[in-house]
Amino acid sequence: MIAGVIETPSPNFDARTLPVTMLVLHYTGMPDCAGAVARLTDPEAKVSAHYVVAEDGQIMRLVDEANRAWHAGKSRWRHIDDVNSASVGIEICNPGHEFGYRPFPEAQIEALIPLVADIVGRHGITRGNVVGHSDIAPARKQDPGELFPWSRLARLRLALPRPAKNLMDPQWTDGGFLLALERFGYDVADPFAAVVAFQRRFRPELLDGTIDGECRSALLALLLPKPQGED
């Protein structure tokens, strides 16, 4: 376990019904970290996470990993509908798109990386199951957002890399792309939102919801047995 974690218990949890196979990263989306922690530990709010990582790198544990925290809401990933039961949730303090979204400080990412490594190592979580809230709830959520440095995690094999090598456009129809996107893991009930969520994660510089050759090439590479990425 990571040393120096501050115990900040939240009453908002219940029993898991599934083994842990996923890690979900969020941003708090509130003006300040103290307010976010207050909400995540408020029994009236009925929300929580296992960990919060402050901008200065301080880590707080709100819910024991043995328990089911309430961070994912209505969500789905790779045919799992009860994501809360199957995941560990980390809230990363950032005001988010509503309150002045900004890059994540170096101290915060330096603290987050060993925490992620510890969690995925203990639970045997695969890179494809280290996801953002927007990946599992594309119609509702944008976090941790296009500024989150997924490439830092990918270089350490803690998340899937953005495909960058030997890319080939499979020339799928839009319907074919959505079938492949669902196979990869996304809920495609709202097709536009699903495409934007995929872009937010794997092509963050252009979030237009348009299925183009770059998106098709990236998704094909991600579906290969060995993802063709930066590392």
PDB file of C-alpha atoms in Angstrom:
ATOM      1  CA  MET A   1       0.000   0.000   0.000  1.00  0.00           C
ATOM      2  CA  ILE A   2       1.013   3.607  -0.547  1.00  0.00           C
ATOM      3  CA  ALA A   3       2.515   5.313   2.498  1.00  0.00           C
ATOM      4  CA  GLY A   4       1.315   8.659   3.793  1.00  0.00           C
ATOM      5  CA  VAL A   5      -2.338   8.189   2.867  1.00  0.00           C
ATOM      6  CA  ILE A   6      -4.688  10.212   5.100  1.00  0.00           C
ATOM      7  CA  GLU A   7      -7.730   8.277   6.287  1.00  0.00           C
ATOM      8  CA  THR A   8     -10.817  10.404   5.580  1.00  0.00           C
ATOM      9  CA  PRO A   9     -13.708   7.967   6.012  1.00  0.00           C
ATOM     10  CA  SER A  10     -16.898   8.336   4.008  1.00  0.00           C
ATOM     11  CA  PRO A  11     -20.113   6.609   5.121  1.00  0.00           C
ATOM     12  CA  ASN A  12     -21.147   6.258   1.482  1.00  0.00           C
ATOM     13  CA  PHE A  13     -20.432   2.655   0.549  1.00  0.00           C
ATOM     14  CA  ASP A  14     -21.960  -0.800   0.527  1.00  0.00           C
ATOM     15  CA  ALA A  15     -20.953  -4.391  -0.271  1.00  0.00           C
ATOM     16  CA  ARG A  16     -19.395  -5.428  -3.570  1.00  0.00           C
ATOM     17  CA  THR A  17     -21.137  -8.066  -5.671  1.00  0.00           C
ATOM     18  CA  LEU A  18     -18.319  -8.446  -8.224  1.00  0.00           C
ATOM     19  CA  PRO A  19     -14.541  -8.875  -8.036  1.00  0.00           C
ATOM     20  CA  VAL A  20     -12.404  -5.811  -8.765  1.00  0.00           C
ATOM     21  CA  THR A  21     -11.404  -5.780 -12.433  1.00  0.00           C
ATOM     22  CA  MET A  22     -11.403  -2.043 -13.209  1.00  0.00           C
ATOM     23  CA  LEU A  23      -9.915   1.272 -12.106  1.00  0.00           C
ATOM     24  CA  VAL A  24     -11.907   4.428 -12.857  1.00  0.00           C
ATOM     25  CA  LEU A  25     -10.296   7.884 -12.831  1.00  0.00           C
ATOM     26  CA  HIS A  26     -12.408  11.003 -12.257  1.00  0.00           C
ATOM     27  CA  TYR A  27     -11.910  14.682 -11.659  1.00  0.00           C
ATOM     28  CA  THR A  28     -13.828  16.207  -8.775  1.00  0.00           C
ATOM     29  CA  GLY A  29     -15.378  18.966 -10.891  1.00  0.00           C
ATOM     30  CA  MET A  30     -15.795  21.346  -7.970  1.00  0.00           C
ATOM     31  CA  PRO A  31     -14.204  24.763  -7.267  1.00  0.00           C
ATOM     32  CA  ASP A  32     -11.856  23.399  -4.583  1.00  0.00           C
ATOM     33  CA  CYS A  33     -10.650  20.111  -3.181  1.00  0.00           C
ATOM     34  CA  ALA A  34     -11.938  20.709   0.362  1.00  0.00           C
ATOM     35  CA  GLY A  35     -15.454  21.159  -0.954  1.00  0.00           C
ATOM     36  CA  ALA A  36     -15.153  17.994  -3.006  1.00  0.00           C
ATOM     37  CA  VAL A  37     -13.985  15.936  -0.030  1.00  0.00           C
ATOM     38  CA  ALA A  38     -16.805  17.380   2.076  1.00  0.00           C
ATOM     39  CA  ARG A  39     -19.339  16.259  -0.519  1.00  0.00           C
ATOM     40  CA  LEU A  40     -17.787  12.812  -0.944  1.00  0.00           C
ATOM     41  CA  THR A  41     -18.032  12.238   2.812  1.00  0.00           C
ATOM     42  CA  ASP A  42     -21.517  13.734   3.255  1.00  0.00           C
ATOM     43  CA  PRO A  43     -24.141  11.011   3.847  1.00  0.00           C
ATOM     44  CA  GLU A  44     -26.776  13.208   2.199  1.00  0.00           C
ATOM     45  CA  ALA A  45     -24.805  13.387  -1.060  1.00  0.00           C
ATOM     46  CA  LYS A  46     -24.700   9.600  -1.537  1.00  0.00           C
ATOM     47  CA  VAL A  47     -21.471   9.782  -3.537  1.00  0.00           C
ATOM     48  CA  SER A  48     -17.949   8.677  -2.690  1.00  0.00           C
ATOM     49  CA  ALA A  49     -14.711   7.285  -4.072  1.00  0.00           C
ATOM     50  CA  HIS A  50     -12.000   5.061  -2.677  1.00  0.00           C
ATOM     51  CA  TYR A  51      -9.316   7.765  -2.979  1.00  0.00           C
ATOM     52  CA  VAL A  52      -8.955  11.495  -3.565  1.00  0.00           C
ATOM     53  CA  VAL A  53      -5.689  12.952  -4.881  1.00  0.00           C
ATOM     54  CA  ALA A  54      -5.235  16.655  -4.050  1.00  0.00           C
ATOM     55  CA  GLU A  55      -3.401  19.083  -6.316  1.00  0.00           C
ATOM     56  CA  ASP A  56      -0.404  19.092  -3.961  1.00  0.00           C
ATOM     57  CA  GLY A  57      -0.184  15.297  -4.183  1.00  0.00           C
ATOM     58  CA  GLN A  58      -1.794  14.448  -0.851  1.00  0.00           C
ATOM     59  CA  ILE A  59      -3.782  11.200  -1.056  1.00  0.00           C
ATOM     60  CA  MET A  60      -6.891  10.618   1.041  1.00  0.00           C
ATOM     61  CA  ARG A  61      -8.606   7.246   1.451  1.00  0.00           C
ATOM     62  CA  LEU A  62     -12.373   7.581   1.826  1.00  0.00           C
ATOM     63  CA  VAL A  63     -13.560   3.993   1.327  1.00  0.00           C
ATOM     64  CA  ASP A  64     -11.707   0.715   1.872  1.00  0.00           C
ATOM     65  CA  GLU A  65     -11.121  -1.102  -1.420  1.00  0.00           C
ATOM     66  CA  ALA A  66     -12.957  -4.125  -0.034  1.00  0.00           C
ATOM     67  CA  ASN A  67     -16.158  -2.074  -0.196  1.00  0.00           C
ATOM     68  CA  ARG A  68     -18.212  -0.666  -3.071  1.00  0.00           C
ATOM     69  CA  ALA A  69     -17.809   3.103  -3.320  1.00  0.00           C
ATOM     70  CA  TRP A  70     -20.406   5.192  -5.153  1.00  0.00           C
ATOM     71  CA  HIS A  71     -18.416   6.973  -7.862  1.00  0.00           C
ATOM     72  CA  ALA A  72     -19.506   5.592 -11.226  1.00  0.00           C
ATOM     73  CA  GLY A  73     -23.261   6.185 -11.234  1.00  0.00           C
ATOM     74  CA  LYS A  74     -25.143   4.863 -14.258  1.00  0.00           C
ATOM     75  CA  SER A  75     -22.307   3.490 -16.351  1.00  0.00           C
ATOM     76  CA  ARG A  76     -21.130   0.545 -18.423  1.00  0.00           C
ATOM     77  CA  TRP A  77     -17.840  -0.894 -19.585  1.00  0.00           C
ATOM     78  CA  ARG A  78     -17.223  -4.155 -21.410  1.00  0.00           C
ATOM     79  CA  HIS A  79     -20.714  -5.440 -20.584  1.00  0.00           C
ATOM     80  CA  ILE A  80     -20.388  -4.667 -16.865  1.00  0.00           C
ATOM     81  CA  ASP A  81     -23.305  -2.505 -15.728  1.00  0.00           C
ATOM     82  CA  ASP A  82     -22.478  -2.387 -12.006  1.00  0.00           C
ATOM     83  CA  VAL A  83     -19.170  -0.600 -12.467  1.00  0.00           C
ATOM     84  CA  ASN A  84     -19.126   0.435  -8.800  1.00  0.00           C
ATOM     85  CA  SER A  85     -18.998  -3.214  -7.735  1.00  0.00           C
ATOM     86  CA  ALA A  86     -16.222  -4.058 -10.191  1.00  0.00           C
ATOM     87  CA  SER A  87     -13.965  -1.041  -9.739  1.00  0.00           C
ATOM     88  CA  VAL A  88     -11.757   1.100  -7.560  1.00  0.00           C
ATOM     89  CA  GLY A  89     -12.518   4.816  -8.014  1.00  0.00           C
ATOM     90  CA  ILE A  90     -10.019   7.681  -7.735  1.00  0.00           C
ATOM     91  CA  GLU A  91     -11.156  11.312  -7.665  1.00  0.00           C
ATOM     92  CA  ILE A  92      -8.463  13.754  -8.828  1.00  0.00           C
ATOM     93  CA  CYS A  93      -8.971  17.298  -7.562  1.00  0.00           C
ATOM     94  CA  ASN A  94      -9.568  19.601 -10.530  1.00  0.00           C
ATOM     95  CA  PRO A  95     -12.326  22.189 -11.011  1.00  0.00           C
ATOM     96  CA  GLY A  96     -13.340  20.520 -14.245  1.00  0.00           C
ATOM     97  CA  HIS A  97     -15.017  21.946 -17.311  1.00  0.00           C
ATOM     98  CA  GLU A  98     -17.680  23.756 -15.292  1.00  0.00           C
ATOM     99  CA  PHE A  99     -15.370  25.683 -12.956  1.00  0.00           C
ATOM    100  CA  GLY A 100     -12.206  26.387 -14.952  1.00  0.00           C
ATOM    101  CA  TYR A 101     -10.664  23.153 -16.226  1.00  0.00           C
ATOM    102  CA  ARG A 102      -6.892  23.290 -16.074  1.00  0.00           C
ATOM    103  CA  PRO A 103      -3.864  21.011 -16.448  1.00  0.00           C
ATOM    104  CA  PHE A 104      -3.146  18.608 -13.611  1.00  0.00           C
ATOM    105  CA  PRO A 105      -0.137  19.724 -11.508  1.00  0.00           C
ATOM    106  CA  GLU A 106       3.025  17.663 -11.618  1.00  0.00           C
ATOM    107  CA  ALA A 107       2.866  16.914  -7.875  1.00  0.00           C
ATOM    108  CA  GLN A 108      -0.622  15.493  -8.346  1.00  0.00           C
ATOM    109  CA  ILE A 109       0.369  13.199 -11.222  1.00  0.00           C
ATOM    110  CA  GLU A 110       3.553  12.131  -9.401  1.00  0.00           C
ATOM    111  CA  ALA A 111       1.364  11.001  -6.491  1.00  0.00           C
ATOM    112  CA  LEU A 112      -1.297   9.431  -8.691  1.00  0.00           C
ATOM    113  CA  ILE A 113       1.034   7.186 -10.701  1.00  0.00           C
ATOM    114  CA  PRO A 114       2.299   5.018  -7.798  1.00  0.00           C
ATOM    115  CA  LEU A 115      -1.246   4.807  -6.436  1.00  0.00           C
ATOM    116  CA  VAL A 116      -2.510   3.526  -9.786  1.00  0.00           C
ATOM    117  CA  ALA A 117       0.421   1.113 -10.043  1.00  0.00           C
ATOM    118  CA  ASP A 118      -0.275  -0.233  -6.562  1.00  0.00           C
ATOM    119  CA  ILE A 119      -3.982  -0.760  -7.238  1.00  0.00           C
ATOM    120  CA  VAL A 120      -3.634  -2.416 -10.642  1.00  0.00           C
ATOM    121  CA  GLY A 121      -0.825  -4.598  -9.359  1.00  0.00           C
ATOM    122  CA  ARG A 122      -2.742  -5.890  -6.361  1.00  0.00           C
ATOM    123  CA  HIS A 123      -5.959  -6.536  -8.291  1.00  0.00           C
ATOM    124  CA  GLY A 124      -4.432  -7.672 -11.575  1.00  0.00           C
ATOM    125  CA  ILE A 125      -6.299  -4.969 -13.522  1.00  0.00           C
ATOM    126  CA  THR A 126      -5.474  -4.960 -17.232  1.00  0.00           C
ATOM    127  CA  ARG A 127      -4.492  -1.788 -19.092  1.00  0.00           C
ATOM    128  CA  GLY A 128      -7.752  -1.865 -21.028  1.00  0.00           C
ATOM    129  CA  ASN A 129      -9.722  -1.650 -17.794  1.00  0.00           C
ATOM    130  CA  VAL A 130      -7.993   1.503 -16.525  1.00  0.00           C
ATOM    131  CA  VAL A 131     -10.557   4.014 -17.726  1.00  0.00           C
ATOM    132  CA  GLY A 132     -11.917   7.503 -17.268  1.00  0.00           C
ATOM    133  CA  HIS A 133     -15.410   8.370 -16.093  1.00  0.00           C
ATOM    134  CA  SER A 134     -16.165   9.609 -19.618  1.00  0.00           C
ATOM    135  CA  ASP A 135     -15.278   6.168 -20.998  1.00  0.00           C
ATOM    136  CA  ILE A 136     -17.861   4.394 -18.857  1.00  0.00           C
ATOM    137  CA  ALA A 137     -20.571   7.098 -19.010  1.00  0.00           C
ATOM    138  CA  PRO A 138     -20.017   8.900 -22.331  1.00  0.00           C
ATOM    139  CA  ALA A 139     -23.456  10.507 -22.461  1.00  0.00           C
ATOM    140  CA  ARG A 140     -23.087  12.032 -18.974  1.00  0.00           C
ATOM    141  CA  LYS A 141     -19.449  12.690 -18.147  1.00  0.00           C
ATOM    142  CA  GLN A 142     -16.321  14.391 -19.492  1.00  0.00           C
ATOM    143  CA  ASP A 143     -13.807  13.562 -16.771  1.00  0.00           C
ATOM    144  CA  PRO A 144     -10.917  13.326 -16.226  1.00  0.00           C
ATOM    145  CA  GLY A 145     -10.948  15.155 -19.546  1.00  0.00           C
ATOM    146  CA  GLU A 146      -8.749  15.901 -22.522  1.00  0.00           C
ATOM    147  CA  LEU A 147      -5.988  17.483 -20.395  1.00  0.00           C
ATOM    148  CA  PHE A 148      -5.409  14.346 -18.358  1.00  0.00           C
ATOM    149  CA  PRO A 149      -1.951  12.903 -19.201  1.00  0.00           C
ATOM    150  CA  TRP A 150      -2.951   9.361 -20.160  1.00  0.00           C
ATOM    151  CA  SER A 151       0.349   9.048 -22.025  1.00  0.00           C
ATOM    152  CA  ARG A 152       2.241   9.210 -18.718  1.00  0.00           C
ATOM    153  CA  LEU A 153       0.335   6.171 -17.466  1.00  0.00           C
ATOM    154  CA  ALA A 154       0.636   4.403 -20.821  1.00  0.00           C
ATOM    155  CA  ARG A 155       4.419   4.709 -20.888  1.00  0.00           C
ATOM    156  CA  LEU A 156       4.475   2.849 -17.568  1.00  0.00           C
ATOM    157  CA  ARG A 157       2.038   0.247 -18.939  1.00  0.00           C
ATOM    158  CA  LEU A 158      -0.657   1.421 -16.529  1.00  0.00           C
ATOM    159  CA  ALA A 159      -3.129   2.371 -19.276  1.00  0.00           C
ATOM    160  CA  LEU A 160      -3.553   1.768 -22.990  1.00  0.00           C
ATOM    161  CA  PRO A 161      -1.388   3.964 -25.216  1.00  0.00           C
ATOM    162  CA  ARG A 162      -2.672   6.202 -27.970  1.00  0.00           C
ATOM    163  CA  PRO A 163      -2.070   4.201 -31.159  1.00  0.00           C
ATOM    164  CA  ALA A 164       0.753   5.731 -33.157  1.00  0.00           C
ATOM    165  CA  LYS A 165       2.504   2.979 -35.117  1.00  0.00           C
ATOM    166  CA  ASN A 166       1.640   1.095 -38.311  1.00  0.00           C
ATOM    167  CA  LEU A 167      -1.825   2.657 -38.463  1.00  0.00           C
ATOM    168  CA  MET A 168      -4.209   1.501 -41.176  1.00  0.00           C
ATOM    169  CA  ASP A 169      -7.694   2.786 -41.925  1.00  0.00           C
ATOM    170  CA  PRO A 170     -10.066  -0.212 -42.116  1.00  0.00           C
ATOM    171  CA  GLN A 171     -12.615   1.927 -43.986  1.00  0.00           C
ATOM    172  CA  TRP A 172     -15.466   0.819 -41.742  1.00  0.00           C
ATOM    173  CA  THR A 173     -18.861   2.408 -42.242  1.00  0.00           C
ATOM    174  CA  ASP A 174     -19.995   4.558 -39.324  1.00  0.00           C
ATOM    175  CA  GLY A 175     -22.157   1.627 -38.198  1.00  0.00           C
ATOM    176  CA  GLY A 176     -19.164  -0.683 -38.411  1.00  0.00           C
ATOM    177  CA  PHE A 177     -17.083   1.722 -36.325  1.00  0.00           C
ATOM    178  CA  LEU A 178     -19.772   1.827 -33.640  1.00  0.00           C
ATOM    179  CA  LEU A 179     -19.943  -1.980 -33.545  1.00  0.00           C
ATOM    180  CA  ALA A 180     -16.161  -2.073 -33.108  1.00  0.00           C
ATOM    181  CA  LEU A 181     -16.327   0.654 -30.454  1.00  0.00           C
ATOM    182  CA  GLU A 182     -18.888  -1.390 -28.524  1.00  0.00           C
ATOM    183  CA  ARG A 183     -16.688  -4.448 -28.862  1.00  0.00           C
ATOM    184  CA  PHE A 184     -13.806  -2.446 -27.420  1.00  0.00           C
ATOM    185  CA  GLY A 185     -15.883  -1.540 -24.378  1.00  0.00           C
ATOM    186  CA  TYR A 186     -17.931   1.630 -24.882  1.00  0.00           C
ATOM    187  CA  ASP A 187     -21.665   2.014 -24.432  1.00  0.00           C
ATOM    188  CA  VAL A 188     -22.770   3.276 -27.865  1.00  0.00           C
ATOM    189  CA  ALA A 189     -26.437   3.943 -27.044  1.00  0.00           C
ATOM    190  CA  ASP A 190     -25.666   7.624 -27.745  1.00  0.00           C
ATOM    191  CA  PRO A 191     -23.394   7.278 -30.794  1.00  0.00           C
ATOM    192  CA  PHE A 192     -22.172  10.886 -30.914  1.00  0.00           C
ATOM    193  CA  ALA A 193     -21.333  10.905 -27.192  1.00  0.00           C
ATOM    194  CA  ALA A 194     -19.516   7.577 -27.515  1.00  0.00           C
ATOM    195  CA  VAL A 195     -17.365   8.876 -30.382  1.00  0.00           C
ATOM    196  CA  VAL A 196     -16.527  12.077 -28.459  1.00  0.00           C
ATOM    197  CA  ALA A 197     -15.582   9.999 -25.406  1.00  0.00           C
ATOM    198  CA  PHE A 198     -13.293   7.849 -27.547  1.00  0.00           C
ATOM    199  CA  GLN A 199     -11.706  10.983 -29.017  1.00  0.00           C
ATOM    200  CA  ARG A 200     -11.324  12.559 -25.569  1.00  0.00           C
ATOM    201  CA  ARG A 201      -9.268   9.557 -24.570  1.00  0.00           C
ATOM    202  CA  PHE A 202      -7.369   8.714 -27.752  1.00  0.00           C
ATOM    203  CA  ARG A 203      -7.439  11.919 -29.896  1.00  0.00           C
ATOM    204  CA  PRO A 204      -7.912  14.737 -27.365  1.00  0.00           C
ATOM    205  CA  GLU A 205      -6.897  17.597 -29.631  1.00  0.00           C
ATOM    206  CA  LEU A 206     -10.089  17.325 -31.726  1.00  0.00           C
ATOM    207  CA  LEU A 207     -13.386  16.395 -30.060  1.00  0.00           C
ATOM    208  CA  ASP A 208     -15.828  16.782 -32.932  1.00  0.00           C
ATOM    209  CA  GLY A 209     -17.737  13.490 -32.727  1.00  0.00           C
ATOM    210  CA  THR A 210     -16.957  12.780 -36.396  1.00  0.00           C
ATOM    211  CA  ILE A 211     -15.913   9.255 -37.306  1.00  0.00           C
ATOM    212  CA  ASP A 212     -12.890   9.783 -39.548  1.00  0.00           C
ATOM    213  CA  GLY A 213      -9.897   7.816 -40.729  1.00  0.00           C
ATOM    214  CA  GLU A 214      -7.821   8.762 -37.703  1.00  0.00           C
ATOM    215  CA  CYS A 215     -10.492   7.423 -35.336  1.00  0.00           C
ATOM    216  CA  ARG A 216     -10.974   4.253 -37.352  1.00  0.00           C
ATOM    217  CA  SER A 217      -7.229   3.605 -37.520  1.00  0.00           C
ATOM    218  CA  ALA A 218      -6.797   4.159 -33.781  1.00  0.00           C
ATOM    219  CA  LEU A 219      -9.672   1.864 -32.847  1.00  0.00           C
ATOM    220  CA  LEU A 220      -8.454  -0.911 -35.139  1.00  0.00           C
ATOM    221  CA  ALA A 221      -4.995  -0.694 -33.538  1.00  0.00           C
ATOM    222  CA  LEU A 222      -6.529  -0.862 -30.047  1.00  0.00           C
ATOM    223  CA  LEU A 223      -8.451  -4.000 -30.969  1.00  0.00           C
ATOM    224  CA  LEU A 224      -5.317  -5.832 -32.053  1.00  0.00           C
ATOM    225  CA  PRO A 225      -3.861  -8.365 -29.589  1.00  0.00           C
ATOM    226  CA  LYS A 226      -0.894  -6.038 -28.974  1.00  0.00           C
ATOM    227  CA  PRO A 227      -1.931  -2.363 -29.019  1.00  0.00           C
ATOM    228  CA  GLN A 228       0.222  -0.342 -31.401  1.00  0.00           C
ATOM    229  CA  GLY A 229       1.131   2.650 -29.274  1.00  0.00           C
ATOM    230  CA  GLU A 230       3.821   4.976 -28.063  1.00  0.00           C
ATOM    231  CA  ASP A 231       5.699   2.480 -25.909  1.00  0.00           C
TER     232      ASP A 231
END
